[in-house]
Coordinates of C-alpha atoms in Angstrom, one line a residue:
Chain S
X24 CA 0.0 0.0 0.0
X25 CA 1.3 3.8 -0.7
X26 CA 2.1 6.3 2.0
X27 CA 0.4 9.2 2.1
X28 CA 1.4 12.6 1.1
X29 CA -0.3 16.0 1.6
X30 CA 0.8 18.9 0.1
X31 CA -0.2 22.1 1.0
X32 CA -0.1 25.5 -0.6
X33 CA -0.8 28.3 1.1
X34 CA -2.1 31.5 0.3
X35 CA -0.1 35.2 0.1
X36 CA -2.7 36.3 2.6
X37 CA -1.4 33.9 5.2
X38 CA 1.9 35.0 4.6
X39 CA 1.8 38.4 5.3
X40 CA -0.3 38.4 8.4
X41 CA 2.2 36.8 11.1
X42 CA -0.7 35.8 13.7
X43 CA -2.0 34.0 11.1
X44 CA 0.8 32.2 9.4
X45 CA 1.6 30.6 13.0
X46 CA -2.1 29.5 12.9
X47 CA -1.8 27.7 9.8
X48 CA 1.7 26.8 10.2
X49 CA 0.5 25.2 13.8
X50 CA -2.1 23.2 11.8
X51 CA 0.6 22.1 9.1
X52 CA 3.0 20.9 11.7
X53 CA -0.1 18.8 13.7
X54 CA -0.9 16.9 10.1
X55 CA 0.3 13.2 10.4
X56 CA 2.4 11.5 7.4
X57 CA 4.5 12.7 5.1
X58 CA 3.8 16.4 4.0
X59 CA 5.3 19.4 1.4
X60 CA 4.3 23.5 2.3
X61 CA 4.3 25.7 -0.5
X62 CA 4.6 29.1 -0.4
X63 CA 4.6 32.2 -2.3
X64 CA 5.8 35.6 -1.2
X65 CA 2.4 37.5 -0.7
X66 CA 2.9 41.4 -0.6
X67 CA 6.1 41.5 0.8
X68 CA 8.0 41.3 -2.6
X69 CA 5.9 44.1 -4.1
X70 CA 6.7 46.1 -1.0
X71 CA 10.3 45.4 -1.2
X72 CA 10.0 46.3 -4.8
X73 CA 9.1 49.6 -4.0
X74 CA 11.7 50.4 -1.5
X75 CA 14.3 49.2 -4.0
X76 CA 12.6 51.8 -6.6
X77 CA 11.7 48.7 -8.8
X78 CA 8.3 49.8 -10.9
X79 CA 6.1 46.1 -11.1
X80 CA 6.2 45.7 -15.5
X81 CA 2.7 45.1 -17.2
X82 CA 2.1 44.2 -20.6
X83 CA -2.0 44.1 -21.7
X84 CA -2.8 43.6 -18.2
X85 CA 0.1 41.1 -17.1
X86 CA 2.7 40.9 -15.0
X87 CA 6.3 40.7 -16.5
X88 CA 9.2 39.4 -14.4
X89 CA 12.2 41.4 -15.2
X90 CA 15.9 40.9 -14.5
X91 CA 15.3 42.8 -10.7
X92 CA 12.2 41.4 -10.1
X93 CA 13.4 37.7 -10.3
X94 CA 15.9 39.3 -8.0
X95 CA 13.3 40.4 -5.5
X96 CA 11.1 36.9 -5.9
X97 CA 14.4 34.8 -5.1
X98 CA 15.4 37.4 -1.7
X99 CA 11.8 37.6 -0.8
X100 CA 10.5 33.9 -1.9
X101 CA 13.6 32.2 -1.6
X102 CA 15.2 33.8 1.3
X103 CA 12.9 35.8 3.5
X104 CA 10.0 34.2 3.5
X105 CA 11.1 30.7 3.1
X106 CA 13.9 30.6 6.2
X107 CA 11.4 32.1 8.5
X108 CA 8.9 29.9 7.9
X109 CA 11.6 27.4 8.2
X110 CA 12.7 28.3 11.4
X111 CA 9.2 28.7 12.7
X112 CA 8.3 25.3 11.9
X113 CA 11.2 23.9 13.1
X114 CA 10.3 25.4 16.5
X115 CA 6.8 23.4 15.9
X116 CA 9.0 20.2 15.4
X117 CA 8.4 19.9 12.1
X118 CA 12.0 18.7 10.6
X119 CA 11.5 21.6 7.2
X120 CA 13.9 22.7 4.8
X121 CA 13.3 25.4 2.3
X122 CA 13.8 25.4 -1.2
X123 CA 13.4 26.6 -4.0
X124 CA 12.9 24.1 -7.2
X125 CA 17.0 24.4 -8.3
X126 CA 17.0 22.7 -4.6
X127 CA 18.4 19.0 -4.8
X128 CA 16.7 19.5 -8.5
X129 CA 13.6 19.2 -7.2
X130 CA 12.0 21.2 -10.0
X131 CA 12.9 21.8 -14.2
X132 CA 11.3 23.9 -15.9
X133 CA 11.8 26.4 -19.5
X134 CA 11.2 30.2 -20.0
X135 CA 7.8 30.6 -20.8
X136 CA 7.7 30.6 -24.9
X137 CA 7.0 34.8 -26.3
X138 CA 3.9 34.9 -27.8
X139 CA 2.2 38.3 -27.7
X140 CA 3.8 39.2 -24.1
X141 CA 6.9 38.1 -22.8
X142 CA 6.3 37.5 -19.5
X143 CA 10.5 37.2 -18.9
X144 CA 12.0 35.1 -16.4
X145 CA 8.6 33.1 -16.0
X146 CA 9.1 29.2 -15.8
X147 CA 6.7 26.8 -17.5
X148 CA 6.9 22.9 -14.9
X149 CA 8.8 20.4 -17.1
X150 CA 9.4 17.7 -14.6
X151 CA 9.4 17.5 -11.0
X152 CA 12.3 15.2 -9.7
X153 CA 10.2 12.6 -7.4
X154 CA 13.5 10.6 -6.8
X155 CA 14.8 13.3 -5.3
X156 CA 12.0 14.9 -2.9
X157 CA 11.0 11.6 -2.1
X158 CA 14.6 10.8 -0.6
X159 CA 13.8 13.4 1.5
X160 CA 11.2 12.6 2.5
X161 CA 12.1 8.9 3.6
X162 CA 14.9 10.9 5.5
X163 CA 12.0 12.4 7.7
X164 CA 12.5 15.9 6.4
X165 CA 9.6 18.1 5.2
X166 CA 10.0 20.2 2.2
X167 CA 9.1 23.8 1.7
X168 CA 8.6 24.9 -1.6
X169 CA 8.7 28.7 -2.6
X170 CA 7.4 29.7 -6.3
X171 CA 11.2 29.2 -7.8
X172 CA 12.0 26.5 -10.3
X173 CA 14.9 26.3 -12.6
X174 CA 16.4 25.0 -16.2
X175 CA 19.3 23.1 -15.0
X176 CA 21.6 25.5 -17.0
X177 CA 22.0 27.7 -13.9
X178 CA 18.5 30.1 -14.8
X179 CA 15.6 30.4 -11.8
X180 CA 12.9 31.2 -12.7
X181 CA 9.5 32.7 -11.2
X182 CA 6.4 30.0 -11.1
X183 CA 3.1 29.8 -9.8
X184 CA 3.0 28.4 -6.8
X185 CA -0.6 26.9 -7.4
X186 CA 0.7 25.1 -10.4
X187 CA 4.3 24.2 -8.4
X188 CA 1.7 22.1 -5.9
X189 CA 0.0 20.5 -8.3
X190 CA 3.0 20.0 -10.6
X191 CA 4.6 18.2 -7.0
X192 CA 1.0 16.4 -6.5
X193 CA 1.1 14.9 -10.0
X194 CA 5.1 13.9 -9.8
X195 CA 4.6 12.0 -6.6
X196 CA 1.3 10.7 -7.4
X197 CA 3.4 7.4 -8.6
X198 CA 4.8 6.8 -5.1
X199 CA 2.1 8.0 -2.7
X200 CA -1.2 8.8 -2.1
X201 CA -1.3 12.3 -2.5
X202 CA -3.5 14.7 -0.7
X203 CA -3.7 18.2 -2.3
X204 CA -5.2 21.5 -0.1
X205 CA -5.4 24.4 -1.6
X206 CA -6.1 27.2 1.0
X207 CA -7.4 30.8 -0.2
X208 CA -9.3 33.5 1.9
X209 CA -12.6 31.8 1.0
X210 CA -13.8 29.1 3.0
X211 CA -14.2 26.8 -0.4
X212 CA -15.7 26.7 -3.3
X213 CA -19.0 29.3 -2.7
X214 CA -22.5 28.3 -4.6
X215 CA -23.2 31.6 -4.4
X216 CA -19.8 34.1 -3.9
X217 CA -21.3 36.5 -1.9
X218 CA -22.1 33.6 1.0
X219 CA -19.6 32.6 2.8
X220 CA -22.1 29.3 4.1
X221 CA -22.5 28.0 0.6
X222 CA -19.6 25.9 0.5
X223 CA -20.0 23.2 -2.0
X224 CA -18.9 19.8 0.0
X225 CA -18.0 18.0 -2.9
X226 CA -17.8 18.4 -6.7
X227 CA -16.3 15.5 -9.3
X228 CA -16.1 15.8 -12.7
X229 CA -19.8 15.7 -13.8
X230 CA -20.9 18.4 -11.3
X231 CA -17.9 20.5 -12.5
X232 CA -19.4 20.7 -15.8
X233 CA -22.6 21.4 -14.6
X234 CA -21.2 24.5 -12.7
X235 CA -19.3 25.5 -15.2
X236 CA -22.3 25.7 -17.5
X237 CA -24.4 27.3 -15.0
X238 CA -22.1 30.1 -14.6
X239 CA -21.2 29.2 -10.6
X240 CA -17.3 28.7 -11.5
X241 CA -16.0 31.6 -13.0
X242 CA -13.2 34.4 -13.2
X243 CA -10.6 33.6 -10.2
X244 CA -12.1 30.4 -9.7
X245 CA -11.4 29.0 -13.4
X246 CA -7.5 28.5 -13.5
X247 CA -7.6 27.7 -9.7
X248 CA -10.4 24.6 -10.4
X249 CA -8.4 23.7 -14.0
X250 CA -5.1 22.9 -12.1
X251 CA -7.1 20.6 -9.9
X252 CA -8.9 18.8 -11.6
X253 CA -5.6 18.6 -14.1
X254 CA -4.3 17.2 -10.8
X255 CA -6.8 14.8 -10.3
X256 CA -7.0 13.4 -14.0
X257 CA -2.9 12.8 -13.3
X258 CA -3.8 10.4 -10.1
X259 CA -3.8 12.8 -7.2
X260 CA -6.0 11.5 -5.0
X261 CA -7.9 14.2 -3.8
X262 CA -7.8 18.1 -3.7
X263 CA -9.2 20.3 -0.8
X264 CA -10.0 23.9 -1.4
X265 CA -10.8 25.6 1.5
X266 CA -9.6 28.1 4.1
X267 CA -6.9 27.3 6.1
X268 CA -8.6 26.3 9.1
X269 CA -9.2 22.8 6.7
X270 CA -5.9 21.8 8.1
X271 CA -7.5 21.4 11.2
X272 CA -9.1 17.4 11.1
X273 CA -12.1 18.3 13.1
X274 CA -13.1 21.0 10.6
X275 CA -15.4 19.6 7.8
X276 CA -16.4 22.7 5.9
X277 CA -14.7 22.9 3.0
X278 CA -14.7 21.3 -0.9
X279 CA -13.4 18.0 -2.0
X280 CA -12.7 17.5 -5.2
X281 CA -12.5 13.9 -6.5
X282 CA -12.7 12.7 -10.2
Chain M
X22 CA 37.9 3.5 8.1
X23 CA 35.9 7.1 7.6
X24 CA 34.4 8.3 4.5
X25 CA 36.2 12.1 3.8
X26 CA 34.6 15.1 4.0
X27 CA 35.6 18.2 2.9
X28 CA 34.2 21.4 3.9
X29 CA 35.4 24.8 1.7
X30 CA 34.1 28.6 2.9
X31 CA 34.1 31.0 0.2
X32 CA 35.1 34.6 0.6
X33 CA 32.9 37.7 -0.1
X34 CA 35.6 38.7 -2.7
X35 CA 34.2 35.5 -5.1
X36 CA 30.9 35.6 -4.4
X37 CA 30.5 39.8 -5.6
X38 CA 32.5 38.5 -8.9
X39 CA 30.2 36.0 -11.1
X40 CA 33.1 35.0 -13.5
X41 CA 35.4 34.2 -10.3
X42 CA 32.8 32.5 -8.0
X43 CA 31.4 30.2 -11.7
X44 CA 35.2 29.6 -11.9
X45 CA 35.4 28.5 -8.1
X46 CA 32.0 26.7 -8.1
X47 CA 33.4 24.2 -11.2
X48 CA 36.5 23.2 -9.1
X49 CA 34.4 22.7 -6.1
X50 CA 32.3 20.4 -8.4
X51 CA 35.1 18.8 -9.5
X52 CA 36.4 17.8 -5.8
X53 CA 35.7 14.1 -5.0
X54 CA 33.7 12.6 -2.3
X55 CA 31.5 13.9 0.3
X56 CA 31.6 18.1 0.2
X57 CA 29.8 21.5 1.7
X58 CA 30.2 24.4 0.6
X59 CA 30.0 27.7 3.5
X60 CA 29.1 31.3 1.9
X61 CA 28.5 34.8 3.3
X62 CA 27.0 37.4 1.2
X63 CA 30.0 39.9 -0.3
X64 CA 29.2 43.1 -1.0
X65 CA 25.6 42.1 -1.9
X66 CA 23.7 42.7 1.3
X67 CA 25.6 45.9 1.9
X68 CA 24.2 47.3 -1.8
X69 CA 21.1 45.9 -1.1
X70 CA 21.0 47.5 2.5
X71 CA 22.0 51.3 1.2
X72 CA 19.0 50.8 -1.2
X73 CA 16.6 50.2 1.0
X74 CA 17.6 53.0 3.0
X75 CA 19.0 51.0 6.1
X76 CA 22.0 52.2 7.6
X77 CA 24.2 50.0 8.8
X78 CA 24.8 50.8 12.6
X79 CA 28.2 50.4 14.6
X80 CA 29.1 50.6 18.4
X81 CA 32.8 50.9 19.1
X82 CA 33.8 50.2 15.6
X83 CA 32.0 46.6 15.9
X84 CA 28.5 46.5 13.4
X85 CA 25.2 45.4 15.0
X86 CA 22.6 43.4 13.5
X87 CA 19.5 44.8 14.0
X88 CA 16.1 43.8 12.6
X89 CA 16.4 45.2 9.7
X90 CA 20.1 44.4 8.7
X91 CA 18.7 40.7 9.4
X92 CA 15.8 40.8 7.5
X93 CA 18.3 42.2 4.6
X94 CA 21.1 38.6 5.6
X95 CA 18.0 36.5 5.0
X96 CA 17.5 37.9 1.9
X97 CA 20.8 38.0 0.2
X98 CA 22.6 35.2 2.4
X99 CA 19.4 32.8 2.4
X100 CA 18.2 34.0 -0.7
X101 CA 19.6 35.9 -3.5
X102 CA 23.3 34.3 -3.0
X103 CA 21.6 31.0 -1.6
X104 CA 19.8 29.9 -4.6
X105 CA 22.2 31.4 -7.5
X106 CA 24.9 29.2 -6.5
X107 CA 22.7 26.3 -5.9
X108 CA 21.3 26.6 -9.3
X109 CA 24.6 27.2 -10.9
X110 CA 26.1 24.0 -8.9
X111 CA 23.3 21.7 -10.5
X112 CA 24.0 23.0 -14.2
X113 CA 27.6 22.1 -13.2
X114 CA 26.6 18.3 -11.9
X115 CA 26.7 19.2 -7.8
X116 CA 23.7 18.0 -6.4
X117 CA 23.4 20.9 -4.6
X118 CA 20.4 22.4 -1.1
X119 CA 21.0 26.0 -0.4
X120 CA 20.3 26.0 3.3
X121 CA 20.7 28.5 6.7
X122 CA 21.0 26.9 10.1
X123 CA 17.0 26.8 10.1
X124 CA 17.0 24.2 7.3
X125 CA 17.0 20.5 8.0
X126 CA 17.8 22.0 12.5
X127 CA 21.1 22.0 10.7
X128 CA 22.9 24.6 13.2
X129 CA 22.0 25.7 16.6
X130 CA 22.9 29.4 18.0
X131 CA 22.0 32.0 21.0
X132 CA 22.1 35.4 20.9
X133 CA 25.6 36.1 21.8
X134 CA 25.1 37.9 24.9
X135 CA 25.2 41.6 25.4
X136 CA 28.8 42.9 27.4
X137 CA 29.6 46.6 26.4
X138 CA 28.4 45.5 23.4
X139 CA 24.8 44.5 22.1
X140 CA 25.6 42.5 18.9
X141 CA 22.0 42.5 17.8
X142 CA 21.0 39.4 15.7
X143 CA 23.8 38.0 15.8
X144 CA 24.2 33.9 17.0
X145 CA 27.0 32.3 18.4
X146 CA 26.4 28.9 17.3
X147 CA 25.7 26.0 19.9
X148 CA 25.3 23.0 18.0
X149 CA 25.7 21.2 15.0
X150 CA 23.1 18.8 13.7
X151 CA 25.8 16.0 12.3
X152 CA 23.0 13.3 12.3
X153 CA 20.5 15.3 9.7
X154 CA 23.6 17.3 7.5
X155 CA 25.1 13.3 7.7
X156 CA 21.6 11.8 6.3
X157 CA 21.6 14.2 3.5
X158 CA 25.1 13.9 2.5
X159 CA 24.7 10.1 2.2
X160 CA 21.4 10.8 0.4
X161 CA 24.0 12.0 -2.0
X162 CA 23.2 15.9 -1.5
X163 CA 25.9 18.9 -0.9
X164 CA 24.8 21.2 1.7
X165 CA 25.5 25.0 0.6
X166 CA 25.3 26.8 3.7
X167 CA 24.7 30.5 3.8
X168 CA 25.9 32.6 7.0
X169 CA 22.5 32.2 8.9
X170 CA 21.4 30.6 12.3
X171 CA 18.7 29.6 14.1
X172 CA 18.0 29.3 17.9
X173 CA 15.5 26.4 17.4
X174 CA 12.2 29.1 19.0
X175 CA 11.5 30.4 15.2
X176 CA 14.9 32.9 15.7
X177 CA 17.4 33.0 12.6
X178 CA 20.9 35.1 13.5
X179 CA 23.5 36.0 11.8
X180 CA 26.5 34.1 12.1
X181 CA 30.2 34.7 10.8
X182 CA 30.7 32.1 8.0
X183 CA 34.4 31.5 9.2
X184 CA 32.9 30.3 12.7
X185 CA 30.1 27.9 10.6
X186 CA 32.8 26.4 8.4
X187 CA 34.7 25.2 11.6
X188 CA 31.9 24.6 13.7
X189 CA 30.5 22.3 10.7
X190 CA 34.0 20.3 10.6
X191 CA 34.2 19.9 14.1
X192 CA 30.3 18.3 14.0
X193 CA 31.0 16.2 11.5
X194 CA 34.5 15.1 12.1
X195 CA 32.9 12.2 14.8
X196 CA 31.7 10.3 11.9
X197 CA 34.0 11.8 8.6
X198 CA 37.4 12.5 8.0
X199 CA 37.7 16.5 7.3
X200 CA 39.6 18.6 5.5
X201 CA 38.7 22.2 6.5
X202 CA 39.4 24.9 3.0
X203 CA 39.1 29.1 4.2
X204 CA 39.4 30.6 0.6
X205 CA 40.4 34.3 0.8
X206 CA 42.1 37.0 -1.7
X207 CA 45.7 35.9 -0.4
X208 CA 47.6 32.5 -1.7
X209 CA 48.1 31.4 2.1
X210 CA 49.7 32.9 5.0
X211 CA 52.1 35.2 4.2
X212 CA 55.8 35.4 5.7
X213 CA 56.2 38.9 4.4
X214 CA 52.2 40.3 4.0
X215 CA 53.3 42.2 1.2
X216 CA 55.0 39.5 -0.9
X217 CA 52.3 36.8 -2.6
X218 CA 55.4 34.8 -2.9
X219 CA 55.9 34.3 0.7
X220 CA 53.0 31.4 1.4
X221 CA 54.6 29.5 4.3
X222 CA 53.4 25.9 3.1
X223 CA 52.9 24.2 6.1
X224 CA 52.0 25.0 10.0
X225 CA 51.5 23.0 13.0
X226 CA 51.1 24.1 16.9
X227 CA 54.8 24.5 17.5
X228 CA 55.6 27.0 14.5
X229 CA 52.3 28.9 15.0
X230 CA 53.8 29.7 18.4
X231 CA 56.7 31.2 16.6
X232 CA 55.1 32.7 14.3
X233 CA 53.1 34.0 16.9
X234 CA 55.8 35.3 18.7
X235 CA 57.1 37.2 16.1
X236 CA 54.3 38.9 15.0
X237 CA 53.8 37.4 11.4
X238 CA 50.6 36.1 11.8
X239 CA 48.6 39.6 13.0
X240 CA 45.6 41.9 12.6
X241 CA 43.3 40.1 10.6
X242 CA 45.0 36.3 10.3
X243 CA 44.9 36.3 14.3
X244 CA 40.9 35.0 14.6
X245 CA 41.4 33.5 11.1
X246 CA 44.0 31.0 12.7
X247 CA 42.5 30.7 15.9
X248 CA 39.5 29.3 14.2
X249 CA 41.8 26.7 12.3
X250 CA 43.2 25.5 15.6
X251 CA 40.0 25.5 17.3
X252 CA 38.9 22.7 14.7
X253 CA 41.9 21.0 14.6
X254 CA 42.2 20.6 18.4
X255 CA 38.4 19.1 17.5
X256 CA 39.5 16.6 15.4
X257 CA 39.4 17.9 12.0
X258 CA 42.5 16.2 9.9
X259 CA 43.4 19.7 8.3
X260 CA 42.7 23.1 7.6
X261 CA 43.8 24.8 4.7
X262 CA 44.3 28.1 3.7
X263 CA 44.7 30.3 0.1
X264 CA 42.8 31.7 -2.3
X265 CA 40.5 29.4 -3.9
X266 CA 43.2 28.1 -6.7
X267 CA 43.7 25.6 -3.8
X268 CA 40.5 23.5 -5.0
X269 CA 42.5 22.6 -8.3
X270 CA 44.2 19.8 -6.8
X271 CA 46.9 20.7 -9.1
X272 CA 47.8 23.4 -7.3
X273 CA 49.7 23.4 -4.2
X274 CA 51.0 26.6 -3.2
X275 CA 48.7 26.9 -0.2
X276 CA 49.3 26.8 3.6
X277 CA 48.3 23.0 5.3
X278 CA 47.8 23.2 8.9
X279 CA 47.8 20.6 11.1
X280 CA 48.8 20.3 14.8

């Protein structure tokens, strides 16, 4: 029988509020098994971008990462963000490490191919190295992922962090039974998105459709529900959306997604 | 009979030069057997600080680490610096984790404890966690360890690099054979400071007395060497010293120290 693996991804709310972060990272730390965090950098990078006098690039509406603001995601991502949650969780007993993907190789991946924007040092997921992670592991450490990956040629690159968990879902699908939670401000996925108590317990692939066609999934909600049920067609076992009090076992309310 | 270990700190002088510290990182890929690599920042974090508008603060001539001067080590140490030679080290074949003292409970510190002086953030380290650096080395992984500590309660400090290199060899030198490498801007220790030709090739406990005694080893080589004694008086094999030629095992105009 496999092991089980959750992996969770938490949102840039959590990071920036420190009360809250210890919450979730509490709840993280309590979860039995093996388990992988990932992180982005929530405001602090565009903060720090503004002290350092970096202007945030947008072509037609989009974010471009420039030379300086890879710089910025891999002190903020990489470095700030990802050693204090580190240490934090270590102080929890949680045995983390914090990495990026270029990290024991955990994480390929190629410049986004220029079509009408170039979206500059953005990585696309080629191939997560399970051999690796899962070393780790075995080795009873738990693995904190920041939204970094890299081409093996020496390049980081900035990446989703919602795709980086399921990318890591998917890759270690093969050796465990994988557990994906995706926590946002919202307590999960809302019938009607201006009540917060119509949580939808559980959707699979048929009522997916049906809320698509009927309008309920939409804007925000679109990529977010695509990378899991992406996740799901590629054997994850199950994905959570949710708040982040869905960490906590006894809490119920939230969506399960299932194929 | 022990595996062999060998440990090599990198000056700030390579790591502010990227065609020096590529040229450094392909002979430390090139060295055999098990290996970590020790890095501070350069002249990185100091850039980074005077943009942000931080200024660094000094009491009787010493500098203190405040909040914000750590905030700006985790960045660059733990971050920026952190994951650029990480990712250069796997294009070049190293399986290479950029960690602090945080990562994996790798390295143990207080806050060095206020005499005339309050240091700030700064950690003198405790502890070294030989069994979880030892588990990933044989997992075939290379520790890169940036110039960060932790105090185990969610605290990272900053922590002279010098003083992690040795405290590293002296951890691990229960279970490995080390060999302790300080590259710096000078081929060795000098007879004559202002002659590159001088490197005195070889020093044990008796000559170091001598040269002690007649003032050839001063200023800046006196805590340099008292580190390198430190570790060899806790069972680290050797230390050598020069500038980072030495990792070309070609080359062997260097100073060896042993006791």
């Amino acid at each position: 029988m496999k092991q089980k693996l959750s992996i969770v991804k938490i949102g840039g709310n959590v990071i920036g509020d420190a009360t809250q972060l210890t919450h979730v990272l509490e709840l993280f730390s309590k979860m039995e098994g093996h388990k992988i965090l990932v992180h982005g950098g929530g405001k602090k990078a565009t903060e720090i971008s503004n002290q350092l006098g970096i202007q945030a690039k947008m072509v037609n509406g989009r974010r471009i990462t420039d030379a300086n603001s890879l710089d910025v995601a891999i002190m903020v991502y990489g470095g700030l963000v990802s050693k204090k949650v580190t240490s934090e969780l270590q102080y929890l007993g949680t045995n983390a490490i914090g990495m990026s993907g270029a990290d024991a190789n955990s994480i390929m991946a190629h410049k986004r191919p220029v079509t009408e924007v170039d979206f500059g040092w953005v990585g696309d997921v080629d191939n997560v190295n399970s051999s690796n992670i899962s070393k780790l592991l075995h080795a009873g450490f738990t693995p904190i992922f920041c939204a970094l990956t890299h081409d093996g040629k020496g390049q980081l690159f900035n990446t989703n962090a919602d795709t980086i968990a399921s990318e890591l879902a998917i890759g270690l699908s093969q050796e465990f039974e994988t557990k994906l939670y995706y926590c946002f401000e919202k307590k999960g996925v809302l019938r009607d998105v201006e009540d917060e108590d119509s949580v939808i317990p559980h959707i699979n692939s048929n009522s997916y459709q049906q809320l698509l066609e009927e309008g309920i999934i939409a804007d925000g909600m679109l990529p977010k529900m695509h990378n899991c049920f992406h996740a799901l067609q590629n054997k994850v076992n199950q994905v959570c959306i949710g708040d982040s009090t869905m960490l906590d076992n006894t809490n119920t309310n939230y969506t399960i997604l299932t194929l």
